[in-house]
Structures are given as structure tokens and as C-alpha cells.
Tab-separated table of C-alpha atoms and ligand atoms in Angstrom:
chain	number	residue	atom	x	y	z
H	1	MET	CA	128.069	94.540	119.854
H	2	MET	CA	127.126	97.750	118.702
H	3	ARG	CA	128.984	99.672	115.974
H	4	GLU	CA	128.852	103.218	115.166
H	5	VAL	CA	129.578	104.621	111.626
H	6	ARG	CA	129.486	107.982	110.043
H	7	ALA	CA	127.857	109.272	106.882
H	8	ASP	CA	127.218	112.455	105.267
H	9	VAL	CA	123.515	111.383	104.797
H	10	VAL	CA	121.438	108.603	105.875
H	11	THR	CA	118.026	107.748	104.306
H	12	ILE	CA	115.301	106.023	106.191
H	13	GLY	CA	113.770	103.706	103.552
H	14	ALA	CA	115.228	102.960	100.082
H	15	GLY	CA	112.315	103.699	97.907
H	16	GLY	CA	111.158	106.511	95.635
H	17	GLY	CA	111.329	109.167	98.085
H	18	ALA	CA	115.099	107.981	99.073
H	19	TYR	CA	117.247	106.751	96.264
H	20	PRO	CA	116.788	109.584	93.811
H	21	ALA	CA	118.435	111.742	96.426
H	22	ALA	CA	120.918	109.316	97.568
H	23	PHE	CA	122.328	108.806	93.997
H	24	ARG	CA	122.190	112.467	93.284
H	25	LEU	CA	124.104	113.119	96.476
H	26	ALA	CA	126.680	110.545	95.919
H	27	LYS	CA	127.366	111.704	92.439
H	28	GLY	CA	127.907	115.176	94.262
H	29	GLY	CA	130.620	113.452	96.621
H	30	ARG	CA	128.576	112.755	99.649
H	31	ARG	CA	128.715	109.566	101.436
H	32	VAL	CA	125.286	108.203	101.712
H	33	ILE	CA	123.864	105.252	103.612
H	34	MET	CA	120.579	103.746	102.635
H	35	VAL	CA	118.566	101.857	105.214
H	36	ASP	CA	115.531	99.573	104.508
H	37	PRO	CA	114.483	96.544	105.993
H	38	LYS	CA	113.711	94.963	102.626
H	39	GLY	CA	117.360	95.137	102.002
H	40	VAL	CA	116.642	96.104	98.405
H	41	MET	CA	116.115	99.403	96.653
H	42	SER	CA	112.721	100.920	95.070
H	43	GLY	CA	110.255	100.483	98.269
H	44	ASN	CA	106.812	99.540	97.979
H	45	CYS	CA	106.084	100.673	94.258
H	46	LEU	CA	108.081	97.784	93.311
H	47	ALA	CA	107.456	95.347	95.925
H	48	GLU	CA	103.626	95.661	96.011
H	49	GLY	CA	102.607	98.861	94.140
H	50	CYS	CA	102.792	100.467	90.796
H	51	VAL	CA	104.888	97.961	88.808
H	52	PRO	CA	103.013	94.795	89.846
H	53	SER	CA	99.566	96.375	89.725
H	54	LYS	CA	100.305	97.838	86.433
H	55	THR	CA	101.755	94.350	85.249
H	56	MET	CA	98.471	92.697	86.195
H	57	ARG	CA	96.415	95.526	84.483
H	58	GLN	CA	98.311	94.933	81.383
H	59	ALA	CA	96.872	91.414	81.446
H	60	ALA	CA	93.331	92.618	82.011
H	61	TYR	CA	93.902	95.146	79.303
H	62	LEU	CA	94.795	92.353	76.830
H	63	ALA	CA	91.814	90.275	78.171
H	64	ARG	CA	89.502	93.355	77.189
H	65	GLN	CA	91.406	93.796	73.567
H	66	ALA	CA	90.834	89.954	72.971
H	67	ARG	CA	87.080	90.402	73.877
H	68	GLN	CA	87.131	93.527	71.662
H	69	ALA	CA	89.063	91.943	68.899
H	70	ASP	CA	85.955	90.506	67.349
H	71	GLY	CA	84.682	93.983	66.339
H	72	HIS	CA	88.127	94.588	64.707
H	73	GLY	CA	87.464	91.478	62.537
H	74	PHE	CA	89.259	88.636	64.421
H	75	SER	CA	87.458	85.287	65.573
H	76	GLY	CA	88.097	82.597	68.310
H	77	ASP	CA	88.731	83.051	71.984
H	78	LEU	CA	91.615	83.970	73.936
H	79	MET	CA	91.280	83.371	77.725
H	80	PRO	CA	93.370	84.623	80.534
H	81	ASP	CA	95.052	82.151	82.823
H	82	TYR	CA	95.536	83.711	86.267
H	83	GLU	CA	98.501	81.558	87.325
H	84	ARG	CA	100.636	82.601	84.287
H	85	ILE	CA	99.604	86.073	84.668
H	86	VAL	CA	100.975	86.071	88.145
H	87	ALA	CA	104.141	84.568	87.055
H	88	TYR	CA	104.722	87.064	84.533
H	89	LYS	CA	104.121	89.715	87.113
H	90	ASP	CA	106.699	88.097	89.236
H	91	SER	CA	109.118	88.099	86.420
H	92	VAL	CA	108.524	91.666	85.841
H	93	GLN	CA	109.548	92.727	89.500
H	94	GLU	CA	112.460	90.360	89.650
H	95	ARG	CA	113.885	91.851	86.326
H	96	ARG	CA	113.517	95.323	88.050
H	97	TYR	CA	115.047	94.218	91.327
H	98	ARG	CA	117.945	92.945	89.261
H	99	GLN	CA	118.322	96.186	87.437
H	100	HIS	CA	118.188	98.218	90.619
H	101	ALA	CA	120.784	96.008	92.328
H	102	ARG	CA	122.957	96.661	89.227
H	103	GLU	CA	122.413	100.410	89.371
H	104	LEU	CA	123.464	100.365	92.999
H	105	ARG	CA	126.782	98.438	92.090
H	106	GLU	CA	127.365	100.963	89.654
H	107	ALA	CA	126.927	104.083	91.798
H	108	GLY	CA	130.167	103.123	93.426
H	109	ALA	CA	131.631	103.027	97.088
H	110	ARG	CA	130.218	106.370	98.234
H	111	LEU	CA	126.635	104.929	98.107
H	112	SER	CA	125.536	101.803	100.359
H	113	LEU	CA	122.342	100.028	101.287
H	114	LEU	CA	121.980	98.711	104.936
H	115	LYS	CA	119.171	96.020	105.807
H	116	GLY	CA	117.362	96.847	108.754
H	117	THR	CA	114.865	99.195	110.422
H	118	ALA	CA	115.861	102.684	111.466
H	119	SER	CA	114.912	104.786	114.447
H	120	PHE	CA	115.983	107.914	115.921
H	121	VAL	CA	118.300	108.214	118.646
H	122	ASP	CA	118.953	111.900	118.492
H	123	PRO	CA	118.866	114.526	115.606
H	124	HIS	CA	121.848	113.264	114.052
H	125	VAL	CA	121.859	109.794	114.757
H	126	VAL	CA	119.794	106.778	113.993
H	127	ALA	CA	119.934	103.158	115.314
H	128	VAL	CA	119.631	100.429	112.698
H	129	GLU	CA	118.292	97.070	113.672
H	130	THR	CA	120.335	94.624	111.469
H	131	ASP	CA	120.520	90.656	111.225
H	132	ASP	CA	123.989	91.205	113.100
H	133	GLY	CA	122.759	93.556	115.813
H	134	GLU	CA	122.520	97.388	116.073
H	135	VAL	CA	124.528	99.765	114.011
H	136	ARG	CA	124.258	103.548	114.714
H	137	ILE	CA	124.820	105.939	112.074
H	138	ARG	CA	125.843	109.508	112.670
H	139	ALA	CA	125.055	111.799	109.867
H	140	ALA	CA	125.077	115.531	108.917
H	141	ASN	CA	121.619	115.081	107.144
H	142	ILE	CA	118.891	112.654	107.434
H	143	ILE	CA	116.171	112.070	104.831
H	144	ILE	CA	113.204	110.282	106.266
H	145	ALA	CA	111.482	108.399	103.363
H	146	SER	CA	109.785	105.508	105.185
H	147	GLY	CA	106.528	105.670	103.064
H	148	ALA	CA	103.226	104.374	103.795
H	149	SER	CA	101.528	101.072	104.337
H	150	VAL	CA	98.160	99.432	104.519
H	151	SER	CA	95.783	100.092	107.244
H	152	LEU	CA	93.216	97.579	107.855
H	153	PRO	CA	89.425	98.856	108.753
H	154	PRO	CA	88.286	98.170	112.484
H	155	ILE	CA	85.900	95.419	111.509
H	156	GLN	CA	85.222	91.984	113.037
H	157	GLY	CA	86.832	89.270	110.893
H	158	VAL	CA	89.364	91.595	109.212
H	159	GLU	CA	91.867	88.871	109.261
H	160	LEU	CA	89.868	87.237	106.768
H	161	CYS	CA	90.281	89.982	104.200
H	162	VAL	CA	93.118	90.264	101.939
H	163	THR	CA	95.041	93.577	101.059
H	164	SER	CA	96.665	94.892	97.666
H	165	HIS	CA	99.813	93.129	99.173
H	166	ASP	CA	98.262	89.722	99.014
H	167	PHE	CA	97.645	90.303	95.069
H	168	TYR	CA	100.616	92.281	94.130
H	169	ALA	CA	103.670	91.243	96.215
H	170	LEU	CA	106.003	88.885	94.721
H	171	ASN	CA	104.746	85.487	95.043
H	172	PRO	CA	101.534	86.609	96.024
H	173	SER	CA	99.079	84.768	98.234
H	174	VAL	CA	96.250	85.166	96.083
H	175	ARG	CA	97.209	82.649	93.082
H	176	ARG	CA	93.686	82.185	91.381
H	177	LEU	CA	91.096	84.514	89.906
H	178	PRO	CA	88.221	84.723	92.664
H	179	GLU	CA	84.864	83.970	91.062
H	180	SER	CA	83.498	86.916	93.151
H	181	VAL	CA	85.125	89.607	95.219
H	182	VAL	CA	83.983	92.371	97.405
H	183	VAL	CA	86.222	95.364	97.757
H	184	ILE	CA	86.011	97.492	100.747
H	185	GLY	CA	87.112	100.926	99.715
H	186	VAL	CA	86.767	103.154	96.842
H	187	GLY	CA	90.277	104.906	96.698
H	188	TYR	CA	92.512	104.190	93.579
H	189	ILE	CA	93.674	100.934	94.951
H	190	GLY	CA	90.221	99.554	95.415
H	191	LEU	CA	88.999	100.998	92.237
H	192	GLU	CA	92.002	99.789	90.070
H	193	THR	CA	91.961	96.166	91.426
H	194	ALA	CA	88.089	96.156	91.051
H	195	THR	CA	88.216	97.081	87.421
H	196	LEU	CA	90.968	94.804	86.706
H	197	LEU	CA	89.308	91.796	88.354
H	198	ASN	CA	86.181	92.423	86.629
H	199	GLU	CA	88.225	92.533	83.183
H	200	LEU	CA	89.718	89.210	84.089
H	201	GLY	CA	86.085	87.735	84.740
H	202	SER	CA	85.623	88.196	88.474
H	203	ARG	CA	82.110	89.453	89.815
H	204	VAL	CA	82.915	92.321	91.602
H	205	HIS	CA	80.909	94.388	94.270
H	206	LEU	CA	82.702	97.593	95.676
H	207	LEU	CA	81.447	98.893	98.943
H	208	ALA	CA	81.893	102.817	99.359
H	209	ARG	CA	81.532	104.166	102.897
H	210	GLY	CA	80.583	107.599	101.849
H	211	GLU	CA	78.615	108.812	98.806
H	212	ARG	CA	81.637	109.264	96.611
H	213	VAL	CA	84.700	107.644	95.017
H	214	LEU	CA	88.376	109.145	95.028
H	215	ARG	CA	88.361	111.809	97.620
H	216	GLN	CA	91.605	113.322	96.396
H	217	ALA	CA	90.060	113.578	92.767
H	218	ASP	CA	87.658	116.420	91.507
H	219	GLU	CA	84.060	115.345	92.287
H	220	ARG	CA	82.843	115.722	88.595
H	221	LEU	CA	85.740	113.779	87.490
H	222	ALA	CA	85.031	111.097	90.073
H	223	GLN	CA	81.654	111.217	88.967
H	224	TRP	CA	82.305	110.426	85.297
H	225	LEU	CA	84.250	107.435	86.382
H	226	VAL	CA	81.412	106.171	88.314
H	227	GLU	CA	79.072	106.506	85.495
H	228	SER	CA	81.558	104.865	83.073
H	229	LEU	CA	82.171	101.559	85.273
H	230	ASP	CA	81.452	98.405	83.625
H	231	GLU	CA	77.867	97.594	84.036
H	232	ARG	CA	78.633	94.168	85.595
H	233	ILE	CA	80.417	96.052	88.486
H	234	GLU	CA	78.189	96.700	91.463
H	235	LEU	CA	78.849	99.822	93.643
H	236	THR	CA	77.063	100.556	96.909
H	237	PHE	CA	77.486	103.775	98.571
H	238	GLY	CA	76.874	104.448	102.157
H	239	ALA	CA	77.833	100.918	102.999
H	240	ALA	CA	79.348	100.766	106.688
H	241	VAL	CA	80.926	97.242	106.775
H	242	GLN	CA	80.414	95.268	110.107
H	243	ARG	CA	81.827	92.097	109.910
H	244	VAL	CA	83.433	89.464	107.651
H	245	GLU	CA	82.833	85.636	108.403
H	246	ARG	CA	83.486	82.380	106.967
H	247	THR	CA	80.714	80.498	105.701
H	248	PRO	CA	80.638	76.859	104.249
H	249	SER	CA	81.216	78.135	100.739
H	250	GLY	CA	83.289	81.103	101.398
H	251	LEU	CA	83.155	84.330	102.965
H	252	ALA	CA	80.145	86.727	103.948
H	253	VAL	CA	80.287	90.520	104.436
H	254	THR	CA	77.727	92.197	106.484
H	255	TYR	CA	77.337	95.956	106.067
H	256	LEU	CA	74.806	98.603	107.562
H	257	LYS	CA	73.055	100.581	104.581
H	258	ASP	CA	70.337	103.191	105.546
H	259	GLY	CA	70.136	101.597	109.033
H	260	ARG	CA	69.603	98.037	107.800
H	261	GLU	CA	71.851	95.124	107.656
H	262	GLU	CA	72.787	93.659	104.293
H	263	ARG	CA	74.794	90.558	103.597
H	264	LEU	CA	76.953	89.604	100.383
H	265	GLU	CA	78.255	86.045	99.903
H	266	THR	CA	81.595	86.206	98.181
H	267	ASP	CA	84.869	84.187	97.377
H	268	LEU	CA	87.091	87.045	98.654
H	269	VAL	CA	87.485	90.219	100.508
H	270	LEU	CA	89.726	92.819	99.629
H	271	ALA	CA	90.293	95.673	102.358
H	272	ALA	CA	91.340	98.703	100.329
H	273	THR	CA	90.855	101.425	103.065
H	274	GLY	CA	93.975	103.588	102.888
H	275	ARG	CA	97.778	103.775	103.376
H	276	PRO	CA	98.795	105.896	106.074
H	277	PRO	CA	102.473	107.202	106.633
H	278	VAL	CA	105.030	104.966	108.351
H	279	ILE	CA	106.825	107.124	110.993
H	280	PRO	CA	110.233	106.033	111.847
H	281	PRO	CA	110.404	105.438	115.872
H	282	GLY	CA	111.828	108.251	117.945
H	283	SER	CA	110.979	110.929	115.285
H	284	GLU	CA	108.667	113.129	117.547
H	285	ALA	CA	111.056	112.437	120.583
H	286	VAL	CA	113.856	114.177	118.562
H	287	GLY	CA	111.581	117.106	117.789
H	288	ILE	CA	110.139	116.244	114.135
H	289	ALA	CA	106.898	117.791	114.042
H	290	LEU	CA	103.768	115.687	112.867
H	291	ASP	CA	100.137	116.634	111.986
H	292	HIS	CA	97.655	113.994	111.853
H	293	GLY	CA	100.022	110.944	111.534
H	294	ARG	CA	102.104	112.876	108.819
H	295	ILE	CA	105.591	114.547	108.948
H	296	VAL	CA	105.042	118.370	108.300
H	297	VAL	CA	107.283	119.605	105.479
H	298	SER	CA	107.991	122.803	103.629
H	299	THR	CA	108.090	122.796	100.048
H	300	ALA	CA	111.758	122.508	100.276
H	301	LEU	CA	110.995	119.207	101.843
H	302	GLN	CA	112.645	120.365	105.216
H	303	THR	CA	110.925	119.069	108.372
H	304	SER	CA	110.802	121.361	111.497
H	305	LEU	CA	114.501	120.333	112.043
H	306	PRO	CA	116.161	121.806	108.998
H	307	HIS	CA	118.629	119.305	108.379
H	308	ILE	CA	116.125	116.502	108.469
H	309	TYR	CA	114.159	116.313	105.072
H	310	ALA	CA	110.832	113.824	104.487
H	311	PRO	CA	110.180	113.302	100.909
H	312	GLY	CA	107.485	110.923	99.697
H	313	ASP	CA	104.439	109.226	101.044
H	314	VAL	CA	105.677	109.898	104.624
H	315	ASN	CA	104.734	113.581	104.413
H	316	GLY	CA	101.110	112.778	102.936
H	317	ARG	CA	100.967	115.833	100.398
H	318	SER	CA	100.836	113.446	97.245
H	319	MET	CA	101.424	109.938	97.614
H	320	LEU	CA	102.626	108.901	94.384
H	321	PHE	CA	106.090	107.282	93.150
H	322	HIS	CA	106.825	110.245	90.876
H	323	SER	CA	105.959	112.566	93.236
H	324	ALA	CA	108.442	111.181	95.739
H	325	VAL	CA	111.070	111.123	93.179
H	326	ARG	CA	110.584	114.648	92.472
H	327	GLN	CA	110.489	115.592	96.157
H	328	SER	CA	113.772	113.319	96.915
H	329	LEU	CA	115.552	115.452	94.357
H	330	VAL	CA	114.324	118.827	95.857
H	331	ALA	CA	115.731	117.491	99.179
H	332	ALA	CA	119.013	116.306	97.602
H	333	ASN	CA	119.524	119.837	96.150
H	334	ASN	CA	118.658	121.467	99.209
H	335	ILE	CA	121.221	119.426	101.439
H	336	MET	CA	123.976	120.319	98.646
H	337	ALA	CA	123.042	123.955	99.186
H	338	GLY	CA	123.901	123.538	102.924
H	339	ASP	CA	120.205	123.248	104.025
H	340	LYS	CA	119.453	127.064	102.607
H	341	PRO	CA	116.651	126.174	100.025
H	342	VAL	CA	117.285	126.665	96.485
H	343	ASP	CA	114.928	123.954	95.140
H	344	PHE	CA	111.249	123.790	95.892
H	345	MET	CA	108.369	121.275	95.170
H	346	ASP	CA	105.519	122.417	93.157
H	347	PHE	CA	102.745	119.919	94.095
H	348	ASP	CA	100.508	121.129	91.652
H	349	ALA	CA	102.336	119.949	88.793
H	350	VAL	CA	102.375	116.202	89.973
H	351	PRO	CA	99.915	114.181	87.682
H	352	THR	CA	97.640	111.564	89.055
H	353	THR	CA	96.303	108.858	86.963
H	354	VAL	CA	93.867	106.230	88.271
H	355	PHE	CA	94.433	103.206	86.224
H	356	THR	CA	90.924	101.883	86.108
H	357	PHE	CA	88.861	100.791	83.155
H	358	PRO	CA	88.321	103.366	81.739
H	359	GLN	CA	91.366	105.274	83.093
H	360	ILE	CA	91.263	108.795	84.242
H	361	ALA	CA	94.010	111.422	84.919
H	362	TYR	CA	94.419	115.016	86.564
H	363	VAL	CA	96.663	117.518	87.435
H	364	GLY	CA	96.800	120.815	89.384
H	365	VAL	CA	93.999	123.083	90.013
H	366	THR	CA	90.583	121.719	88.949
H	367	PRO	CA	87.223	123.333	89.985
H	368	SER	CA	87.099	121.626	93.193
H	369	VAL	CA	90.733	123.031	94.094
H	370	ALA	CA	89.946	126.218	92.808
H	371	ALA	CA	86.656	126.428	94.987
H	372	ALA	CA	88.666	125.694	98.049
H	373	ARG	CA	91.197	128.377	97.133
H	374	GLY	CA	88.925	131.021	95.863
H	375	VAL	CA	90.460	130.944	92.352
H	376	ARG	CA	88.489	131.650	89.289
H	377	LEU	CA	88.943	129.353	86.302
H	378	VAL	CA	88.049	129.324	82.496
H	379	GLU	CA	87.558	125.680	81.164
H	380	THR	CA	87.405	124.221	77.849
H	381	ALA	CA	87.289	120.626	76.675
H	382	PHE	CA	87.377	118.199	73.610
H	383	SER	CA	85.399	115.151	73.366
H	384	LEU	CA	87.124	111.907	72.732
H	385	ALA	CA	83.930	110.671	70.997
H	386	ASP	CA	85.291	113.018	68.114
H	387	ASP	CA	88.954	111.960	68.426
H	388	ALA	CA	90.543	109.805	65.658
H	389	ARG	CA	92.626	107.695	67.625
H	390	ALA	CA	89.814	107.030	70.127
H	391	GLN	CA	87.461	105.966	67.428
H	392	ILE	CA	90.266	103.612	65.789
H	393	GLU	CA	90.746	101.782	69.126
H	394	ASP	CA	87.030	101.718	69.722
H	395	GLU	CA	87.176	103.433	73.034
H	396	ALA	CA	85.553	106.712	71.978
H	397	GLN	CA	84.297	107.995	75.341
H	398	GLY	CA	85.781	110.683	77.748
H	399	GLU	CA	87.352	113.984	77.095
H	400	VAL	CA	90.483	116.219	77.606
H	401	ARG	CA	89.690	119.246	79.838
H	402	GLU	CA	91.814	122.168	80.580
H	403	PHE	CA	91.491	124.803	83.236
H	404	PHE	CA	92.926	128.290	82.641
H	405	ASP	CA	93.386	130.960	85.634
H	406	GLU	CA	90.901	133.565	84.637
H	407	ARG	CA	93.154	136.300	85.049
H	408	SER	CA	96.333	135.075	83.318
H	409	MET	CA	94.745	132.580	80.932
H	410	ARG	CA	97.726	130.378	81.763
H	411	LEU	CA	97.161	126.595	82.080
H	412	VAL	CA	96.769	125.758	85.870
H	413	GLY	CA	94.913	122.258	85.632
H	414	ALA	CA	93.665	119.796	83.610
H	415	TRP	CA	91.972	116.217	83.327
H	416	VAL	CA	91.557	113.365	81.172
H	417	GLU	CA	88.698	110.997	81.117
H	418	GLY	CA	89.063	107.808	79.376
H	419	GLY	CA	91.504	107.063	76.454
H	420	ALA	CA	95.129	107.167	76.791
H	421	ALA	CA	94.811	109.406	80.073
H	422	ASP	CA	98.057	108.244	81.386
H	423	TYR	CA	99.934	109.398	78.358
H	424	LEU	CA	98.079	112.523	77.853
H	425	ILE	CA	98.396	113.862	81.366
H	426	GLY	CA	102.135	113.920	80.949
H	427	GLU	CA	102.192	116.567	78.342
H	428	LEU	CA	99.464	118.528	80.284
H	429	ALA	CA	101.287	118.343	83.521
H	430	ALA	CA	104.498	119.656	81.720
H	431	SER	CA	102.179	122.570	80.667
H	432	VAL	CA	100.816	123.100	84.004
H	433	ALA	CA	104.306	123.077	85.429
H	434	ARG	CA	105.294	126.123	83.095
H	435	ARG	CA	101.834	127.425	83.668
H	436	ALA	CA	101.650	127.713	79.821
H	437	PRO	CA	99.669	130.433	78.228
H	438	LEU	CA	96.419	129.320	76.304
H	439	ARG	CA	98.096	130.514	73.095
H	440	GLU	CA	101.130	128.082	73.712
H	441	LEU	CA	98.622	125.153	73.972
H	442	ALA	CA	96.602	126.157	71.042
H	443	GLU	CA	99.639	126.337	68.863
H	444	LEU	CA	100.889	122.866	69.520
H	445	ALA	CA	101.198	120.704	66.642
H	446	ASP	CA	99.970	117.593	68.415
H	447	GLN	CA	100.636	114.197	66.437
H	448	HIS	CA	98.016	112.780	64.552
H	449	PRO	CA	96.446	110.216	64.971
H	450	THR	CA	96.999	110.260	68.774
H	451	SER	CA	94.861	111.482	71.349
H	452	ALA	CA	97.288	114.193	72.265
H	453	GLU	CA	95.618	116.219	69.450
H	454	ALA	CA	92.535	116.834	71.794
H	455	ILE	CA	94.888	118.925	73.816
H	456	GLY	CA	95.394	121.533	71.204
H	457	LYS	CA	91.851	121.401	70.126
H	458	ALA	CA	90.487	121.937	73.482
H	459	ALA	CA	92.727	125.099	73.732
H	460	ARG	CA	91.622	126.301	70.190
H	461	ALA	CA	87.779	126.042	71.428
H	462	LEU	CA	88.631	129.145	73.323
H	463	LEU	CA	89.964	131.248	70.580
L	1	LIG	P1	108.228	106.402	99.168
L	1	LIG	O1	107.975	106.296	97.449
L	1	LIG	O2	107.292	107.602	99.749
L	1	LIG	O3	109.694	106.472	99.338
L	1	LIG	P2	108.020	103.686	99.537
L	1	LIG	O4	106.743	102.870	100.279
L	1	LIG	O5	108.140	103.358	98.241
L	1	LIG	O6	107.693	105.078	99.938
L	1	LIG	O7	109.391	103.460	100.378
L	1	LIG	C1	109.426	103.431	101.841
L	1	LIG	C2	110.347	102.279	102.273
L	1	LIG	O8	110.901	102.642	103.547
L	1	LIG	C3	110.091	100.797	102.229
L	1	LIG	O9	110.738	100.173	101.382
L	1	LIG	C4	109.956	100.448	103.778
L	1	LIG	O10	110.479	99.087	103.868
L	1	LIG	C5	111.092	101.481	104.312
L	1	LIG	N1	110.987	101.826	105.721
L	1	LIG	C6	109.803	101.811	106.386
L	1	LIG	N2	110.164	102.300	107.596
L	1	LIG	C7	111.630	102.170	107.832
L	1	LIG	C8	112.315	102.390	108.874
L	1	LIG	N3	112.157	102.538	110.059
L	1	LIG	N4	113.703	102.078	108.731
L	1	LIG	C9	114.098	101.830	107.404
L	1	LIG	N5	113.224	101.786	106.405
L	1	LIG	C10	112.096	101.811	106.557
């Protein structure tokens, strides 16, 4: 039997684009229902994304440290055990699921989570397919935060490939370290997984369809990463994968390169060819505008229907968990303001880290973005080869680079190659968010001995 319930706000999805808004709005007195087929809060980031992949990366980092320990005066071997690494990953995911369940309980009766898949009936009603039949929710506002999901390349034998889900989901299907792996795709998921498997001891071959990696990143930065990859990793550009087949001993990948067929024998093939947005059924029919499979949003996160918002991966603007969180809060603030925008998303202030070995991170306007926008930049850098902390850790490579708008000499962009890029980009992103003047960066008393010193030093090089 169909039931109909009312809410102030319904969120489609319960991931990073949904729950920050849901909590905020419930705190502000609204009655909010989150809908997600997983039946748990936190979306793909915890299910198969950031958290499990970084837990696996930590193991790879320790394996690397164990190898480097010799140079620091240690002797003896420490060998990674993949089964136990996966078990630890699962335990971190389970711990965070328990935490989120507690947070949801503590949020009180105004916030609830309904397990099911939502589709639009009309601009104010969604139908949810639950285990107990259909529930219709009528709401004043709707937040579409249905995220993105893996897409498989249209090649023969694609069913023989694994995806990031098979590595990172709870109880993943990949349970032993492959001796060799071919990775199709050189976006951040392909590169991160490739470098972590390499650190753990797999033989890795990356296949890139085009002539560069990381299409979203600045070309110079991406090029540095390519040049800095471990020499054991093979990387072939201009490789159009044709098919994957079973062989007596494993798998074979056939690709076209310069018009010739090449073949690689391997244990495992990872397809990492992108994550297109997931659009809830009925969205277009109720009048929500799409562009190239993404929901069109303003910087207030409103869709073409002003009472419907679409924060997170589903709008394709910047597909990162922390971006979704901030977008979610922008949506919540604008809902509380009665759909008359008071809060706006600054996409230029969202940092991106690619958690490869070595890492890179970037934020805001870098030269490729500046060229596209017709902005002129003044740039300055400090080399991490000369950085105390990088030397202490025997990771003295890369740089911190800052980009100032030529007219105002305010910070509009930055990147970090190598080192603690994931941490350093936080301070740089905070400065980009404020468009900090050069002098402000130059006057920072950055902590010694941490690589944050490079931030002030790069700025002082211009004075
Ligand atoms: P984001 O961080 O952009 O919100 P996530 O991938 O973390 O993206 O979260 C999206 C969530 O939306 C996932 O947990 C997914 O199960 C859920 N979802 C996708 N489609 C629907 C739908 N039609 N109804 C309800 N939930 C959905």
C-alpha cells in the first residue's frame, strides 16, 4: 500500500552533498528526510571512496617507510600482508559507519533516514521504492545529492575488469595483492590505485587513452607527477583498449597504439574510466535542467527550479567530498533564507589532492585556468629539496608554488608537488578563499620544521 508523508526538506542521497544540509536544517527546526538505497549515511566516500582508499594508501605508505627505514638506520624486513590490510580497511569503515549511526540518533526526531531509491513524481513530490513498498514524500524543498557512480568503458570483455568498488568496498572482492595489474584510465582513481599497488609490490602498467594524465589538473603539475612516478610503473599514452580476454594463466589486454595492436598479459585489470553523475529518475520530466548529464546549478546551488538544490558530484562542478560538504551547507543556508540566495559557493577555494606516491595538490587559478579565463598571474615557488622537513623524511623533491593575480597581487591559486601536499594545500586553500595579499603570506610565521615553511618562503621570494 502506498503511503504519503510530508517533510520540509527531502534529500535524495545521504552522502556528503546531503547530510551536512540535513543536519543544519534539522538544527534550524526543519523536518528533514534523507533517502538512500544504502540505508546508511555518508555515501560513496565511505562506501568505496576517500576513506577506504586512504586507509589502503596508509598501508602502502608504511610499506614504503619500511623500505626506507634502512636509510634511517634500521635493519630487518617488514612485509605487507594484503588480507590483513583489507581487514584493517574494513574495520575503519565499520567504525565510521557506527559513528555516523550515532550522529544520526543524536540529531533527534526532526531528521530521519529512509532506505530506498527516490524518483521525482512532480516538483514537490518524490516516490521512494522501499523494502515495504512505495512511500511518497511531499516537501517544500528538495536536495538532489545522488552523487556519481563508476562507468565502464565500452570494450569487449569489460566484465572481466574490476573497478575501484572491488578494491575499496566493505568486504571487497579483490582480497589478494595481484602480482601484476593493468590500469585503464589515468584520472585520480587510476593513478592513486596504481601507485599504491606498486608500493605494495604489484607490477603496474597504466594505459592512458590521450597524451596526458589528470585532465582536471594543470598540465605542468600533471607532467611533474608523470616524471616523478616510480620507475617500476609503466605508463603508455595513446593506448586505445580494444578488449580484455581470459588466458590460461590470467587475463590479456589488447590495445591499439599508433595503429598497431599491442597485448599485455596480466593478473588483474582495473577499469578507472570516470564517475558520471547519477541523475534521479524523473528529474528532467519535472523540469530540472541538465547539461551533458550533469544537473545545472547556480553558485547558490539552485537548479533551474529554485526550490530544488543539487550539491555534490551530481552537478559535476568539483567532484570531491569536501566540496560536496560546503555545497551542501550553501544549499541549506539558502533554503533557510526562503530560496532567496544569501550564501554562494566559491569553487576556486576548493583544494584537490591526488593521493599518489608522490602526492600532488592544487587549488584555484593555476596557469591553465588563467589562460582559459584570460587572467595574468605572477608566480613564485620554493623547492622542497631545500626544505628541512622534506630532508628529514628523505622525501626532498617537489615544490610549493603560488599564483598571484597580477593586478591585485592577491593569492588566487597554488599547488604542491610531493611532500605533505595534502596538508599544505589546506593552508594555501584558506589563503585563496580570502584572496590573501602577497604580504600576508610573506609575513606568516610558518612552523619549523614542517614543510609549511615553504609557503612563506615562496611568497618572500617575490619581495
Ligand atoms: P555526494 O558526496 O556528491 O553527495 P555520494 O556518492 O557520496 O555523493 O552520495 C550519493 C548518495 O546518493 C549515494 O549514497 C547513493 O546511494 C545515493 N543515491 C543515488 N541515487 C539515488 C536515488 N535515486 N535515491 C536515493 N539515493 C540515491
